[in-house]
């Protein structure tokens, strides 16, 4: 094993260098403070590995994404979302019998407890569905107090199946509540995605048929969002889980982290940006100039990534799927035209080139969601449904490995040794 040397205060400290299965290297500083009294400072954790993991590999320089050793392109071409979920959670692709048992179990848990359905009534109509999703997932812990022990394998398994089954129902009810429509009960004869579409768009007064083009498109989008190693929400799930909080609590925290516009909330922001450009009659160039300006806080939403300094491979797949789906549905999209124009301008612009800013997963996803009739405030809940198996896999892996409670340190920069003045003298 190679070692790095740290020369500090006249001493030389040897630090082990570890190497991952794809050749990534890291300096292990686990014993640094014990040996030197020093800590490392890394705002935003841009250089910090928080764990070793065998779930997802990303090479951001080359635009590569693998789950459990399979490329995202091959998973998107060959698997369903539930197969990919199984792969992430269990570590291997299911055989036919395993997939059938997994699917049956999940479809068997799609219904919510009637009292949980009533919870939605207490929410304001304009509540964002992400807030509703996080609240309801947290509330699941109140309905299943007997299966919250993170160290009990059977309890964990049932919580995993409940979560995968119920999050689409919760998300659809959040939407139904926002538009004042009756909640539908799940139809377990439908596929996982077909059932989600039924819960979102069916109503008791009319027949509803799942459109296979839409069903396939959503399944693909869920696959593309299924995991992304130690991003903000996955790290949140791990951090909360590290205190041995139950799975529902950790996932609810992950949903909140995902909601932010620099993370999953960007998909809604992209479509709002494209809509505003269309409404205000701006040219692509005017908006790109705005995103570059230091005097304007606008960013080109859907561009840039902490890890990808090249094309996000998910963006390539979504862009192609967007054109396919629009053609199959016979839809012309002004928003797609604007997105293509912005992408072309940004990829040639020195500002974006210098900073390695490329389209990310969120850049085209809003256009495809819009084309298949998904309301804007449901884009990020769709992301959450897709990311759920990843969060679960990260939470499980953390519990399988030796782990400490997550607890970063800091460098204190405040006042020192102050004396309290009597209140009359302050
Ligand atoms: N538009 C304009 N400028 C940008 C953008 C953008 N989209 N992204 C980064 N920059 C600039 C930023 O101003 C900074 O410039 P300077 O060095 O002159 O100060 C430089 O590029 C580096 O940016 P950063 O914020 O330090 O980079 P980061 O790695 O911390 O942030 C990011 C990554 C995704 C938060 C950021 O690129 C961003 O805000 N993008 C827009 C939001 C977005 O699309 N988020 C979705 C991410 S992918 C899906 C997901 O994770 O959920």
Short mmCIF file of C-alpha atoms and ligand atoms in Angstrom, two decimals:
data_model
loop_
_atom_site.label_atom_id
_atom_site.label_comp_id
_atom_site.label_asym_id
_atom_site.label_seq_id
_atom_site.Cartn_x
_atom_site.Cartn_y
_atom_site.Cartn_z
CA UNK A 1 0.00 0.00 0.00
CA UNK A 2 1.47 3.42 -0.91
CA UNK A 3 1.66 6.16 1.69
CA UNK A 4 1.51 9.96 1.66
CA UNK A 5 3.75 11.99 3.96
CA UNK A 6 2.65 15.06 5.85
CA UNK A 7 5.45 17.28 7.10
CA UNK A 8 4.19 19.37 9.98
CA UNK A 9 5.83 21.03 13.01
CA UNK A 10 9.10 19.22 12.34
CA UNK A 11 7.40 15.82 12.31
CA UNK A 12 6.63 13.49 9.41
CA UNK A 13 3.31 11.72 9.52
CA UNK A 14 2.66 8.79 7.20
CA UNK A 15 -0.85 8.54 5.85
CA UNK A 16 -2.09 5.42 4.04
CA UNK A 17 -3.23 5.88 0.42
CA UNK A 18 -6.15 3.65 -0.48
CA UNK A 19 -7.28 2.79 -3.99
CA UNK A 20 -10.78 1.96 -5.24
CA UNK A 21 -11.64 -0.71 -7.82
CA UNK A 22 -11.74 1.93 -10.62
CA UNK A 23 -8.34 3.36 -9.66
CA UNK A 24 -9.50 6.38 -7.64
CA UNK A 25 -7.11 7.19 -4.81
CA UNK A 26 -7.60 8.75 -1.40
CA UNK A 27 -5.39 9.71 1.53
CA UNK A 28 -6.83 8.13 4.64
CA UNK A 29 -6.71 10.74 7.43
CA UNK A 30 -8.75 8.77 9.98
CA UNK A 31 -5.97 9.03 12.59
CA UNK A 32 -4.78 12.52 11.68
CA UNK A 33 -6.21 14.36 14.68
CA UNK A 34 -5.19 11.66 17.12
CA UNK A 35 -1.60 11.83 15.82
CA UNK A 36 -1.21 15.58 15.21
CA UNK A 37 -4.10 17.46 16.82
CA UNK A 38 -4.92 18.83 13.37
CA UNK A 39 -8.08 18.50 11.34
CA UNK A 40 -8.63 19.14 7.62
CA UNK A 41 -10.83 21.96 6.36
CA UNK A 42 -12.84 21.31 3.21
CA UNK A 43 -15.91 23.54 2.81
CA UNK A 44 -18.56 21.84 0.68
CA UNK A 45 -16.61 18.55 1.07
CA UNK A 46 -15.30 18.94 -2.49
CA UNK A 47 -12.17 16.90 -1.64
CA UNK A 48 -13.56 14.69 1.08
CA UNK A 49 -14.60 11.07 0.72
CA UNK A 50 -17.09 10.27 3.46
CA UNK A 51 -17.16 6.50 2.93
CA UNK A 52 -16.07 3.56 0.82
CA UNK A 53 -18.97 2.36 -1.30
CA UNK A 54 -19.66 -0.37 -3.85
CA UNK A 55 -22.95 1.04 -5.15
CA UNK A 56 -22.22 3.73 -7.74
CA UNK A 57 -19.13 4.82 -9.64
CA UNK A 58 -18.84 8.20 -11.36
CA UNK A 59 -15.95 9.45 -13.44
CA UNK A 60 -16.84 13.12 -13.80
CA UNK A 61 -13.98 13.93 -16.17
CA UNK A 62 -15.09 11.30 -18.68
CA UNK A 63 -18.84 11.47 -18.04
CA UNK A 64 -19.18 7.86 -16.81
CA UNK A 65 -21.87 6.58 -14.44
CA UNK A 66 -22.10 2.94 -13.28
CA UNK A 67 -24.35 1.26 -10.74
CA UNK A 68 -22.93 -1.94 -9.22
CA UNK A 69 -20.60 -2.14 -12.24
CA UNK A 70 -23.27 -1.71 -14.96
CA UNK A 71 -23.22 1.41 -17.14
CA UNK A 72 -26.21 3.74 -16.90
CA UNK A 73 -26.64 3.39 -20.68
CA UNK A 74 -26.99 -0.41 -20.47
CA UNK A 75 -29.35 -0.21 -17.49
CA UNK A 76 -31.51 2.37 -19.31
CA UNK A 77 -31.64 0.17 -22.42
CA UNK A 78 -32.27 -3.19 -20.76
CA UNK A 79 -33.90 -2.86 -17.36
CA UNK A 80 -37.04 -1.59 -15.66
CA UNK A 81 -36.94 0.80 -12.72
CA UNK A 82 -37.85 -1.98 -10.29
CA UNK A 83 -34.99 -4.13 -11.61
CA UNK A 84 -32.58 -1.23 -11.09
CA UNK A 85 -34.06 -0.65 -7.62
CA UNK A 86 -33.44 -4.31 -6.78
CA UNK A 87 -29.90 -4.04 -8.13
CA UNK A 88 -29.12 -1.00 -5.97
CA UNK A 89 -30.71 -2.35 -2.81
CA UNK A 90 -29.63 -6.00 -3.05
CA UNK A 91 -26.37 -5.65 -4.99
CA UNK A 92 -27.22 -7.91 -7.97
CA UNK A 93 -29.73 -7.92 -10.82
CA UNK A 94 -32.74 -10.08 -9.96
CA UNK A 95 -33.57 -13.30 -11.80
CA UNK A 96 -37.17 -13.67 -13.00
CA UNK A 97 -38.41 -15.26 -9.74
CA UNK A 98 -36.66 -12.66 -7.56
CA UNK A 99 -38.07 -9.80 -9.63
CA UNK A 100 -41.58 -11.25 -9.47
CA UNK A 101 -41.44 -11.66 -5.68
CA UNK A 102 -39.99 -8.13 -5.25
CA UNK A 103 -42.60 -6.58 -7.56
CA UNK A 104 -45.49 -8.45 -5.90
CA UNK A 105 -44.38 -7.40 -2.46
CA UNK A 106 -44.04 -3.75 -3.47
CA UNK A 107 -47.35 -3.63 -5.31
CA UNK A 108 -48.92 -5.22 -2.22
CA UNK A 109 -47.95 -2.22 -0.09
CA UNK A 110 -49.05 0.69 -2.31
CA UNK A 111 -52.12 1.63 -0.27
CA UNK A 112 -51.78 4.19 2.53
CA UNK A 113 -53.29 3.77 5.96
CA UNK A 114 -56.68 5.56 5.84
CA UNK A 115 -55.61 7.88 8.66
CA UNK A 116 -52.53 8.90 6.70
CA UNK A 117 -54.77 9.79 3.75
CA UNK A 118 -56.61 12.14 6.09
CA UNK A 119 -53.34 13.90 6.98
CA UNK A 120 -53.38 15.52 3.54
CA UNK A 121 -56.54 17.42 4.43
CA UNK A 122 -54.60 19.40 7.02
CA UNK A 123 -52.21 20.79 4.41
CA UNK A 124 -52.83 24.08 2.61
CA UNK A 125 -53.80 23.58 -1.04
CA UNK A 126 -50.72 25.40 -2.27
CA UNK A 127 -48.31 23.31 -0.18
CA UNK A 128 -45.38 22.24 -2.35
CA UNK A 129 -45.64 18.46 -2.95
CA UNK A 130 -42.01 18.05 -1.76
CA UNK A 131 -42.97 19.44 1.65
CA UNK A 132 -45.97 17.09 1.69
CA UNK A 133 -43.81 14.11 0.66
CA UNK A 134 -41.26 14.73 3.36
CA UNK A 135 -43.94 15.23 6.03
CA UNK A 136 -45.81 12.07 5.01
CA UNK A 137 -42.68 9.92 4.82
CA UNK A 138 -41.76 11.13 8.29
CA UNK A 139 -45.30 10.31 9.40
CA UNK A 140 -44.89 6.70 8.18
CA UNK A 141 -42.73 6.17 11.28
CA UNK A 142 -45.80 6.94 13.41
CA UNK A 143 -47.83 4.27 11.63
CA UNK A 144 -45.21 1.53 11.74
CA UNK A 145 -43.55 1.84 15.17
CA UNK A 146 -42.94 -1.94 15.16
CA UNK A 147 -40.55 -1.85 12.21
CA UNK A 148 -38.17 0.98 12.98
CA UNK A 149 -35.11 -0.84 14.31
CA UNK A 150 -32.26 -0.25 11.83
CA UNK A 151 -30.47 -3.37 13.13
CA UNK A 152 -33.39 -5.76 12.58
CA UNK A 153 -33.13 -7.22 9.07
CA UNK A 154 -36.81 -8.17 8.75
CA UNK A 155 -38.00 -4.77 10.01
CA UNK A 156 -35.65 -3.01 7.61
CA UNK A 157 -36.83 -5.11 4.68
CA UNK A 158 -40.48 -4.38 5.30
CA UNK A 159 -39.75 -0.66 5.71
CA UNK A 160 -37.90 -0.70 2.38
CA UNK A 161 -40.84 -2.31 0.59
CA UNK A 162 -43.30 0.06 2.25
CA UNK A 163 -41.27 3.10 1.24
CA UNK A 164 -40.81 2.02 -2.38
CA UNK A 165 -44.52 1.20 -2.58
CA UNK A 166 -45.95 4.22 -0.80
CA UNK A 167 -43.83 7.15 -2.00
CA UNK A 168 -45.56 7.23 -5.44
CA UNK A 169 -48.95 7.11 -3.67
CA UNK A 170 -47.89 9.91 -1.31
CA UNK A 171 -46.53 12.05 -4.16
CA UNK A 172 -49.69 11.55 -6.25
CA UNK A 173 -51.93 12.44 -3.29
CA UNK A 174 -49.88 15.60 -2.68
CA UNK A 175 -50.70 16.57 -6.27
CA UNK A 176 -54.39 15.55 -6.06
CA UNK A 177 -54.72 17.60 -2.89
CA UNK A 178 -53.17 20.65 -4.58
CA UNK A 179 -55.75 20.52 -7.40
CA UNK A 180 -58.69 19.55 -5.19
CA UNK A 181 -59.39 16.21 -6.89
CA UNK A 182 -60.48 13.02 -5.12
CA UNK A 183 -57.72 10.61 -4.21
CA UNK A 184 -57.73 7.36 -6.18
CA UNK A 185 -56.89 4.04 -4.57
CA UNK A 186 -53.92 2.23 -6.09
CA UNK A 187 -54.66 -0.30 -8.84
CA UNK A 188 -52.24 -3.12 -8.18
CA UNK A 189 -52.98 -4.80 -11.51
CA UNK A 190 -50.95 -2.00 -13.12
CA UNK A 191 -47.17 -1.71 -13.27
CA UNK A 192 -45.29 0.38 -10.69
CA UNK A 193 -45.24 3.38 -13.04
CA UNK A 194 -48.68 2.64 -14.52
CA UNK A 195 -50.12 2.72 -11.01
CA UNK A 196 -48.37 6.04 -10.29
CA UNK A 197 -49.90 7.53 -13.46
CA UNK A 198 -53.31 6.16 -12.47
CA UNK A 199 -52.99 7.75 -9.00
CA UNK A 200 -51.93 11.07 -10.54
CA UNK A 201 -54.30 11.39 -13.48
CA UNK A 202 -57.32 9.10 -13.06
CA UNK A 203 -60.52 10.34 -11.47
CA UNK A 204 -63.64 8.44 -10.39
CA UNK A 205 -65.80 9.94 -13.16
CA UNK A 206 -63.91 8.89 -16.27
CA UNK A 207 -62.05 5.92 -17.69
CA UNK A 208 -58.29 6.30 -17.58
CA UNK A 209 -55.84 4.37 -19.67
CA UNK A 210 -52.13 4.40 -19.08
CA UNK A 211 -50.34 5.64 -22.22
CA UNK A 212 -47.45 3.19 -22.83
CA UNK A 213 -45.23 5.95 -24.29
CA UNK A 214 -45.64 8.00 -21.12
CA UNK A 215 -45.24 4.92 -18.89
CA UNK A 216 -41.95 4.01 -20.58
CA UNK A 217 -40.68 7.59 -20.45
CA UNK A 218 -41.34 7.87 -16.70
CA UNK A 219 -39.75 4.47 -16.07
CA UNK A 220 -36.64 5.65 -17.93
CA UNK A 221 -36.53 8.92 -15.97
CA UNK A 222 -36.78 7.03 -12.69
CA UNK A 223 -33.87 4.78 -13.72
CA UNK A 224 -31.74 7.80 -14.63
CA UNK A 225 -32.30 9.34 -11.21
CA UNK A 226 -31.90 6.14 -9.17
CA UNK A 227 -28.58 6.88 -7.47
CA UNK A 228 -25.66 9.27 -7.72
CA UNK A 229 -23.26 8.29 -4.91
CA UNK A 230 -22.54 10.83 -2.16
CA UNK A 231 -24.60 13.80 -3.40
CA UNK A 232 -26.26 16.26 -1.01
CA UNK A 233 -29.42 14.19 -0.35
CA UNK A 234 -27.66 10.79 -0.15
CA UNK A 235 -25.13 12.28 2.27
CA UNK A 236 -28.04 13.69 4.27
CA UNK A 237 -29.67 10.25 4.41
CA UNK A 238 -26.37 8.74 5.60
CA UNK A 239 -25.75 11.50 8.14
CA UNK A 240 -29.22 11.23 9.66
CA UNK A 241 -29.03 7.42 9.52
CA UNK A 242 -25.64 7.46 11.26
CA UNK A 243 -27.36 8.45 14.50
CA UNK A 244 -29.38 5.19 14.09
CA UNK A 245 -32.49 7.18 13.23
CA UNK A 246 -34.96 4.96 11.40
CA UNK A 247 -35.15 4.67 7.62
CA UNK A 248 -38.29 6.82 7.30
CA UNK A 249 -36.65 9.67 9.25
CA UNK A 250 -33.49 9.48 7.14
CA UNK A 251 -35.38 9.39 3.82
CA UNK A 252 -37.64 12.25 4.88
CA UNK A 253 -34.49 14.34 5.50
CA UNK A 254 -33.16 13.27 2.09
CA UNK A 255 -36.36 14.50 0.42
CA UNK A 256 -35.86 17.92 2.02
CA UNK A 257 -32.23 18.07 0.87
CA UNK A 258 -33.27 17.12 -2.66
CA UNK A 259 -35.84 19.90 -2.79
CA UNK A 260 -33.24 22.71 -2.96
CA UNK A 261 -32.80 24.42 -6.35
CA UNK A 262 -29.07 23.63 -6.47
CA UNK A 263 -29.98 19.91 -6.22
CA UNK A 264 -33.19 18.17 -7.39
CA UNK A 265 -35.26 21.35 -7.28
CA UNK A 266 -33.32 22.48 -10.34
CA UNK A 267 -35.63 20.48 -12.65
CA UNK A 268 -38.59 22.70 -11.75
CA UNK A 269 -36.39 25.81 -11.94
CA UNK A 270 -35.22 24.87 -15.46
CA UNK A 271 -38.76 24.77 -16.81
CA UNK A 272 -39.61 28.02 -15.01
CA UNK A 273 -36.49 29.56 -16.58
CA UNK A 274 -37.44 28.33 -20.06
CA UNK A 275 -41.03 29.55 -19.56
CA UNK A 276 -39.81 32.98 -18.39
CA UNK A 277 -37.51 33.29 -21.42
CA UNK A 278 -40.46 32.48 -23.69
CA UNK A 279 -42.84 34.85 -21.84
CA UNK A 280 -40.41 37.75 -21.62
CA UNK A 281 -39.40 37.29 -25.27
CA UNK A 282 -35.70 37.12 -24.33
CA UNK A 283 -33.19 35.72 -26.77
CA UNK A 284 -31.07 32.79 -25.62
CA UNK A 285 -28.03 35.07 -25.72
CA UNK A 286 -29.67 37.64 -23.43
CA UNK A 287 -30.35 34.95 -20.85
CA UNK A 288 -26.89 33.38 -21.11
CA UNK A 289 -25.39 36.87 -20.56
CA UNK A 290 -27.56 37.25 -17.49
CA UNK A 291 -26.41 33.89 -16.10
CA UNK A 292 -22.78 34.96 -16.56
CA UNK A 293 -23.14 38.38 -14.99
CA UNK A 294 -21.79 38.92 -11.46
CA UNK A 295 -24.53 41.55 -10.93
CA UNK A 296 -27.32 39.05 -11.54
CA UNK A 297 -27.98 36.05 -9.31
CA UNK A 298 -29.52 34.00 -12.16
CA UNK A 299 -27.70 30.83 -13.07
CA UNK A 300 -28.28 28.77 -16.17
CA UNK A 301 -30.33 26.17 -14.34
CA UNK A 302 -29.65 22.59 -15.42
CA UNK A 303 -26.02 23.45 -16.16
CA UNK A 304 -22.97 22.59 -14.08
CA UNK A 305 -22.23 19.81 -11.66
CA UNK A 306 -19.90 19.29 -8.72
CA UNK A 307 -18.62 16.00 -10.14
CA UNK A 308 -19.20 16.09 -13.91
CA UNK A 309 -16.73 18.32 -15.67
CA UNK A 310 -17.93 16.86 -18.95
CA UNK A 311 -21.36 15.83 -20.28
CA UNK A 312 -23.58 14.27 -17.63
CA UNK A 313 -24.33 10.89 -19.27
CA UNK A 314 -27.89 11.06 -17.95
CA UNK A 315 -28.42 14.37 -19.80
CA UNK A 316 -27.44 12.73 -23.09
CA UNK A 317 -29.98 9.91 -22.57
CA UNK A 318 -32.75 12.31 -21.51
CA UNK A 319 -32.10 14.65 -24.43
CA UNK A 320 -32.48 11.78 -26.91
CA UNK A 321 -35.57 10.45 -25.09
CA UNK A 322 -37.11 13.94 -25.13
CA UNK A 323 -36.89 14.13 -28.93
CA UNK A 324 -38.24 10.53 -29.27
CA UNK A 325 -41.17 11.09 -26.91
CA UNK A 326 -42.16 14.44 -28.42
CA UNK A 327 -42.14 12.86 -31.87
CA UNK A 328 -44.18 9.84 -30.75
CA UNK A 329 -46.71 12.07 -29.01
CA UNK A 330 -46.75 14.51 -31.94
CA UNK A 331 -45.94 17.46 -29.64
CA UNK A 332 -44.10 20.61 -30.73
CA UNK A 333 -42.33 22.23 -27.84
CA UNK A 334 -41.19 25.84 -27.82
CA UNK A 335 -39.48 25.07 -24.52
CA UNK A 336 -37.39 22.36 -26.18
CA UNK A 337 -36.35 24.81 -28.90
CA UNK A 338 -35.23 27.32 -26.26
CA UNK A 339 -33.37 24.59 -24.33
CA UNK A 340 -31.49 23.49 -27.46
CA UNK A 341 -30.59 27.11 -28.25
CA UNK A 342 -29.33 27.76 -24.70
CA UNK A 343 -27.28 24.55 -24.73
CA UNK A 344 -25.66 25.42 -28.07
CA UNK A 345 -24.81 28.95 -26.91
CA UNK A 346 -23.45 27.87 -23.53
CA UNK A 347 -21.29 25.07 -24.91
CA UNK A 348 -19.53 27.61 -27.15
CA UNK A 349 -19.29 30.37 -24.56
CA UNK A 350 -15.92 30.98 -22.91
CA UNK A 351 -17.47 31.43 -19.43
CA UNK A 352 -19.11 27.98 -19.50
CA UNK A 353 -16.18 26.31 -21.31
CA UNK A 354 -13.60 27.61 -18.79
CA UNK A 355 -15.66 26.41 -15.86
CA UNK A 356 -16.52 23.04 -17.46
CA UNK A 357 -20.25 23.68 -17.21
CA UNK A 358 -22.29 21.15 -19.20
CA UNK A 359 -25.98 20.21 -19.18
CA UNK A 360 -26.85 18.06 -16.18
CA UNK A 361 -29.69 15.57 -15.62
CA UNK A 362 -32.16 18.38 -14.92
CA UNK A 363 -31.64 20.35 -18.12
CA UNK A 364 -33.93 18.34 -20.39
CA UNK A 365 -35.98 16.42 -17.83
CA UNK A 366 -38.45 19.29 -17.35
CA UNK A 367 -39.16 19.44 -21.07
CA UNK A 368 -39.97 15.73 -21.23
CA UNK A 369 -42.04 15.90 -18.00
CA UNK A 370 -44.01 18.80 -19.49
CA UNK A 371 -44.55 16.93 -22.78
CA UNK A 372 -46.00 13.93 -20.94
CA UNK A 373 -48.32 16.11 -18.84
CA UNK A 374 -46.49 16.15 -15.49
CA UNK A 375 -47.28 19.38 -13.60
CA UNK A 376 -44.22 21.53 -12.79
CA UNK A 377 -44.45 21.17 -9.03
CA UNK A 378 -44.30 17.38 -9.47
CA UNK A 379 -40.94 17.30 -11.26
CA UNK A 380 -38.91 17.15 -8.05
CA UNK A 381 -41.22 14.56 -6.39
CA UNK A 382 -40.64 12.42 -9.52
CA UNK A 383 -36.90 12.82 -8.91
CA UNK A 384 -37.45 11.72 -5.29
CA UNK A 385 -39.34 8.58 -6.37
CA UNK A 386 -36.47 7.77 -8.70
CA UNK A 387 -33.76 8.51 -6.10
CA UNK A 388 -35.44 6.49 -3.34
CA UNK A 389 -33.72 3.13 -4.07
CA UNK A 390 -30.38 4.95 -4.08
CA UNK A 391 -31.04 6.53 -0.68
CA UNK A 392 -32.10 3.14 0.65
CA UNK A 393 -28.99 1.44 -0.74
CA UNK A 394 -26.74 4.14 0.79
CA UNK A 395 -28.47 3.86 4.17
CA UNK A 396 -28.21 0.04 4.10
CA UNK A 397 -24.56 0.04 3.08
CA UNK A 398 -23.70 2.44 5.89
CA UNK A 399 -25.29 0.08 8.40
CA UNK A 400 -23.53 -2.93 6.88
CA UNK A 401 -20.13 -1.25 7.28
CA UNK A 402 -18.45 -0.28 10.53
CA UNK A 403 -19.48 3.35 10.92
CA UNK A 404 -19.37 6.16 13.41
CA UNK A 405 -22.00 8.83 13.93
CA UNK A 406 -21.47 11.50 11.24
CA UNK A 407 -19.97 14.48 13.01
CA UNK A 408 -17.73 16.93 11.12
CA UNK A 409 -15.49 19.29 13.05
CA UNK A 410 -14.86 23.01 12.56
CA UNK A 411 -12.27 25.70 13.06
CA UNK A 412 -13.66 28.17 15.55
CA UNK A 413 -13.17 31.81 14.46
CA UNK A 414 -15.32 33.65 17.00
CA UNK A 415 -14.58 35.81 20.08
CA UNK A 416 -12.49 34.37 22.89
CA UNK A 417 -12.64 34.62 26.68
CA UNK A 418 -15.21 37.39 26.94
CA UNK A 419 -16.42 38.61 30.33
CA UNK A 420 -20.14 39.15 30.84
CA UNK A 421 -20.95 42.82 31.43
CA UNK A 422 -23.82 43.55 33.80
CA UNK A 423 -26.91 44.18 31.66
CA UNK A 424 -27.09 47.89 32.54
CA UNK A 425 -23.57 48.41 31.14
CA UNK A 426 -23.98 46.63 27.78
N1 LIG B 1 -24.81 29.07 -14.42
C1 LIG B 1 -23.88 30.07 -14.35
N2 LIG B 1 -22.73 29.94 -13.65
C2 LIG B 1 -22.50 28.78 -13.01
C3 LIG B 1 -23.43 27.72 -13.05
C4 LIG B 1 -24.62 27.90 -13.80
N3 LIG B 1 -25.52 26.91 -13.86
N4 LIG B 1 -22.95 26.68 -12.30
C5 LIG B 1 -21.77 27.10 -11.81
N5 LIG B 1 -21.50 28.36 -12.24
C6 LIG B 1 -20.27 29.13 -11.99
C7 LIG B 1 -20.26 29.71 -10.59
O1 LIG B 1 -20.83 31.00 -10.57
C8 LIG B 1 -18.78 29.71 -10.27
O2 LIG B 1 -18.20 30.79 -10.98
P1 LIG B 1 -16.95 31.60 -10.34
O3 LIG B 1 -15.85 30.60 -10.22
O4 LIG B 1 -16.68 32.69 -11.29
O5 LIG B 1 -17.42 32.10 -9.00
C9 LIG B 1 -18.28 28.43 -10.95
O6 LIG B 1 -19.18 28.20 -12.03
C10 LIG B 1 -18.28 27.21 -10.02
O7 LIG B 1 -19.58 27.08 -9.46
P2 LIG B 1 -19.85 26.46 -8.01
O8 LIG B 1 -21.21 26.84 -7.58
O9 LIG B 1 -18.69 26.82 -7.11
O10 LIG B 1 -19.72 24.91 -8.37
P3 LIG B 1 -20.26 23.71 -7.50
O11 LIG B 1 -19.56 22.50 -7.96
O12 LIG B 1 -20.17 24.05 -6.05
O13 LIG B 1 -21.82 23.68 -7.87
C11 LIG B 1 -23.90 23.25 -8.92
C12 LIG B 1 -22.45 22.77 -8.68
C13 LIG B 1 -24.68 22.13 -9.57
C14 LIG B 1 -24.57 23.58 -7.56
C15 LIG B 1 -23.87 24.50 -9.83
O14 LIG B 1 -23.26 24.19 -11.07
C16 LIG B 1 -25.27 25.09 -10.05
O15 LIG B 1 -25.74 25.86 -9.23
N6 LIG B 1 -25.96 24.71 -11.18
C17 LIG B 1 -27.31 25.15 -11.41
C18 LIG B 1 -28.27 24.33 -10.57
C19 LIG B 1 -28.44 22.94 -11.11
O16 LIG B 1 -28.65 22.73 -12.30
N7 LIG B 1 -28.43 21.95 -10.19
C20 LIG B 1 -28.65 20.55 -10.55
C21 LIG B 1 -27.41 19.71 -10.34
S1 LIG B 1 -27.52 18.09 -11.11
C22 LIG B 1 -28.76 17.25 -10.31
C23 LIG B 1 -28.69 17.18 -8.84
O17 LIG B 1 -27.63 17.05 -8.24
O18 LIG B 1 -29.75 17.24 -8.23
#
